[in-house]
Amino acid sequence: MQALERDLCRLLGAQRVVYEPDALLAWECDGFTVHRSRPRAVVLPDSTAEVQAIVRLLHAADVPFVPRGAGTCLSGGPTAAATTVVIDLSRMRRVLRIAVEDLFAVVQPGVVNLDLTAAVRHLGLHYAPDPSSQSVCTIGGNLAENSGGPHCFKYGMTQDHVLSALVVLPDGELARLGCEAGSRPPHALDLPALFCGSEGTFAIATEITVRLCRDQESVRTLLFAFASMSAACRTVSDVVAAGLVPAALEILDQATIRAVEASVYRAGYPPEAAAVLLVELDGPDFVTAEEAAEVRACGERHAALRIEEAVEPQERARLWKGRKGAFGAMGRLATDLYVLDGVVPRTRLEEALERIAAIGRRHGVVPNNVFHAGDGNLHPNISFDGRCPDQTARTIAAGHEILQLCVDLGGSITGEHGVGSEKLDHIGMMFSPADLDVMARVRAVFDPDGRCNPGKALPSRAGCAEVAKWPQMVARVLGVEDGA
Amino acid sequence: MTPSSDHARGTSPTLDVAAYARSLDCVHCGLCLPTCPTWQVTTLETESPRGRVYLMRALAEGRVADANAIRPFLDHCLDCRACETACPSGVRYGELLESTRAAIERAAPRRGLAAWLVRTLLWHVVARQGRLRAAFAGLRAAELLGLRWLATRTRLLPAAMAALAPRVPPGRERRPLPTGLHQPPAGVARRGVRVALFTGCVMEPLFGRVHRATLQVLLANGFEVLVPAAQRCCGALLVHSGRPDRARELARANVAAFAEADIVVDNAAGCGCAMAEYGHLLGDAAGAAFARKRRDICTFLAQAGLSAEPAECRAKAAYDDPCHLCHGQGIRREPRELLARVPGLEIVPHARPEECCGSAGIYNLLQPDLAAAIGRRKADSLVAAGVDLVLTGNPGCMLQIDSHLRRIGHQRPVRHPIELLVPAR
Ligand SMILES: Cc1cc2nc3c(=O)[nH]c(=O)nc-3n(C[C@H](O)[C@H](O)[C@H](O)COP(=O)(O)OP(=O)(O)OC[C@H]3O[C@@H](n4cnc5c(N)ncnc54)[C@H](O)[C@@H]3O)c2cc1C
Ligand code: SF4
Ligand code: SF4
C-alpha cells in the first residue's frame, strides 16, 4: 500500500477504500465496454466534507480523479486511467430537503433518479427527466451528462431542471453555482447550465437542487404498431405538424421489438410490426382525450396495424416497460452492444434511418434503432462480439460514419450520452479547433491542472496525453498488442 | 464469423465454457443494481450483480491474478436471483455463480475451521435426517439446561449469532411425519390423485407444524399423500457451498425415492428451486423428469383448486415472496390467490416484497453482518406496512424475518401460507 492509499484509509476507514488490484477490475468500465481501464483506487465518501478531504489529499499528491455515479454512462465518462482515483458517490444518496410549495428538492448526487420521484410521489410531484436507466442512474450523473429521456421532448433536458449545485473544485474548495430558490438572478451567469453536460471534468457536485413538477391530472399512453418504419416516422411528423406537444414520442424498430419481447421486459408489442410508436399525452383529462383522438387519426392515416390506449397507471407502465428495457434486451443478440447516440432534424428521420442501414450493410453490421423521435435523437444499437477485433473495428467504423451522417444532416454527434472517451475522435466533426479551444479555456477555469476526469469530453491540452493512450488501452484489452 | 484465436486463449481452464458464455450475455447496463440487496447495503460495484458477473468473466479470461481475492465478493452473494428477474439481457446469473463457486472450490479448496465445520455439518449432519434429528434434540436439551445462555455470556457463541440462531421447539413439534401412504378422511370427496410430499431437512425440526398443515390441507382437499421414507435433503446448501458432487448423491437418492410418484409437492421454496434444477445438476433425463413432476405446494393447489374452505383468520397480513419462489421459479400470483380465499384475511402490500431477507440458506450464519443489514431492511418494510401477521413460504425466511422483527422490537407471528389453508374442523 502506498502513502496515498494509507492516507485515504485513515480518512475513510479501510471499508470505503478499494485498492486491491483484482477487486478494482469491477470498476474497469461503464456501459461503453469497448474502453476499459483499471483505476488506481476507488473511494466512497459519505459527505461533502469527506469529498473535500479526499480531493485535497489528491491535490497535494497531484493525482487525477474521476467522479462516478452508477456507472451507466454510455460514452466512457466514468472510466478511469490506471493513475486515476475513482470517487464513487453512490453512498451519498439522501434526499436532503423537499420544498413542496416552492417545487424543488435538494439531493445528494448519489440519489437514484427514480428514487427521487418515489420520495415525492405522495405529494403529487415528480422529477421530470427520465432516462431509460432511471431506476439506477444518479442525479449527479444526470447533471454531468445533461441526460434526457422520453419525456424531455415536452419538459426539457436535465439542464432545464437544475436550479443550483454545490460543487467541490479540484483543489478541494467549495463553490455554489446558481441560486437555490427559483430562477437565475438577472445579473448572474447561468453557471448551473454551464455545469450541465460537463461530464465530470469541472468539479464534483455534492448537493444538487432540482425542480419538481406537479403530476398532471390525466396521462394517456398510446401504442401504434406499423408495417413500415416510414409510416411511424410520418405519423410523428403529422402529430408535431398538428401543433400537438406530446409528453413523449418514442419509436422502436422490429429487431428491438423482438429482443424486448423475448426478455423479462416483454410488453406485448406485436412482433410482426416493423415499428412501434409510443405517444404519451398529459394534461387535464378533457384535453388529453381530445388530443388522443387527434393522434389516433394521424396513426390511422398511416395505416397503423394496431392501436392501444392506456390510462390506468399499471397498463401504462406495461406499455413503457419494453421501451425501458430495450437497451439491455439488445444484449441478447451478441456479447457486446454499442449504443450510439446522435441527433438529426426530426424532418430527416426517415432519410437518416435509411442511410444508417446502408452504412451498416457496407460494414457488415446491423444497426437496430430505438429512439426519441420527437427530438430526432437516434440510438442506433450495434450488437457485436467484443472478443473479435475485426468485428469490433467494423462496429466502431460504422459508428463513426453514422455520426458523420448526423452532422451532415445538420444534427449532432450526441443528444444525451455525452462525448466521454468514446467520441473524442468525432468532436472535430462538429467543432473547429477554435471552438474547442474556447471550451478548453472554460474548463480550465474550473480545473486549471487538468486533474478532474482527464481525457474526457474534450481533446483538451491537459488531456492530450491521456487521449493518446486510449487506442493502446483498447488494443490491450482486445489482446491485439501481444500478437496472439 | 470465425472466432479469433484470442477467444480460446482467454478462457481459463477453471471455468467451463458454458459458464463463460453465460457471463458474456451481460452488456453492463446496470439495471440489476437496485434489486440487489448486497449492493443496496454496500453500494460497492464488487457487491453488485453487474460487478460479480464482470469479475467472473475476468476470472474465466485469466485476468484475475488471485482467485481468492475475488472469492469474498462471490461469498457475499445471497444467490437470491433478484438480478435475474431484473435483467433484460437474460443473464443466467445463478448458474454462472454456481459453476464459478464450484470451479474456485475445486482449484483452491477452502481451509480453516469455519469452512471445515460448515462442510462437516452440511454433509454429515444436515444431509442425514437421523443425525439432524439427534442434533436438534441435543440442542433442545442444551437450551433447557441454560447452556445457550452460558455460551452467549462466555462469548463462546457471538451475541449476533446467538440472536439469530433459532430457538428449538419442543419435541412434539419436531416429530417427523409418519412415512407411507395417507388417505383423505372419511366424508371428503376424493380427487383420485396421489401426490408425494417432499419433507426436506430443517423444515421438520424447526417447523414441523408446516408439514402437518401441508398434509392436512392436501388430505382435506381430497388428495392421497405419499411420504416416502427413503427421501433425503435436496442438496441446495451443498450446491451453494461449491460441492455439486455431494449434492448429486442426494439428488440421485431423491430421484429413486420418488420414482413411483407422478407428482411431487414441496413446501420449502429453497428446496423446490434446487429440485427444479436437478436436470441441470444431474445432467440426465431422470433428473429432468424429476424436475418436471415436482410442484410448489401453492402452485399445485392453485391449479387444482381448493375444495375445502380454509378456516377463518381475522388479520391484516403481508405476504413476502421468498426469493426461491419469485425469482427462482417465477411464482408470485398463486400464493396470493390462495390466501385471498381465507375468510377474514386482509393482505396488504409492503415496500420490498421481492427483496431477499438475508436468510439465503446458511448465509446468515456465514455472513452475519451483511445478513443483519439486509434483514433489517425487510423488517422495517414490514413494520411500516402496519401488519400483524407475516406470511412466507420458506423455513429460512420464516426464521430470519421472525428474528429481525424481534430485534427491532416488533414481534409478529410469521407463518407459512399453507398454515392458513387448513379448514376449520
Ligand atoms: C440501459 C440504459 C439506458 C439509458 N438511457 C438513457 C436515456 O434515455 N437518456 C440519457 O440521457 N442517458 C441514458 N443512458 C446513459 C446514462 O444512464 C446517463 O448518462 C446517466 O446520466 C449516467 O448516470 P450515472 O449515475 O450512471 O453516472 P456515471 O455513469 O457514473 O457517470 C457519468 C458521468 O458523470 C460524471 N459524474 C457522476 N457523478 C458526478 C458528480 N456528482 N459530479 C460531477 N460529475 C459526476 C462522471 O465522471 C461521468 O463522466 C442510459 C444508459 C443505460 C445503460
Ligand atoms: S443473486 Fe441476489 S445477492 Fe447475488 S448478485 Fe443477484 S441480486 Fe445480488
Ligand atoms: S441487468 Fe443483466 S445485462 Fe444488465 S448489468 Fe445486470 S446482469 Fe448485466
Coordinates of C-alpha atoms and ligand atoms in Angstrom, one line a residue, chain B residues 35-38 48-49 52 77-83 93, ligand 2:
Chain B
T35 CA -32.7 -5.1 -7.0
C36 CA -29.5 -6.4 -5.4
P37 CA -29.6 -6.4 -1.6
T38 CA -25.9 -6.6 -1.1
S48 CA -23.4 -5.9 -7.3
P49 CA -24.6 -8.4 -9.9
R52 CA -19.8 -10.0 -9.9
C77 CA -23.8 -13.1 -2.9
L78 CA -27.1 -14.3 -1.5
D79 CA -27.9 -16.3 -4.7
C80 CA -31.3 -14.7 -4.4
R81 CA -31.5 -14.1 -8.2
A82 CA -33.4 -10.8 -7.9
C83 CA -30.8 -9.8 -10.6
Y93 CA -26.7 -15.5 -13.0
Ligands
SF4_2 S1 -28.2 -13.3 -6.6 FE1 -29.1 -11.6 -5.2 S2 -27.3 -11.0 -3.9 FE2 -26.5 -12.2 -5.7 S3 -25.9 -10.6 -7.2 FE3 -28.0 -11.3 -7.7 S4 -29.4 -9.9 -6.6 FE4 -27.3 -9.7 -5.7

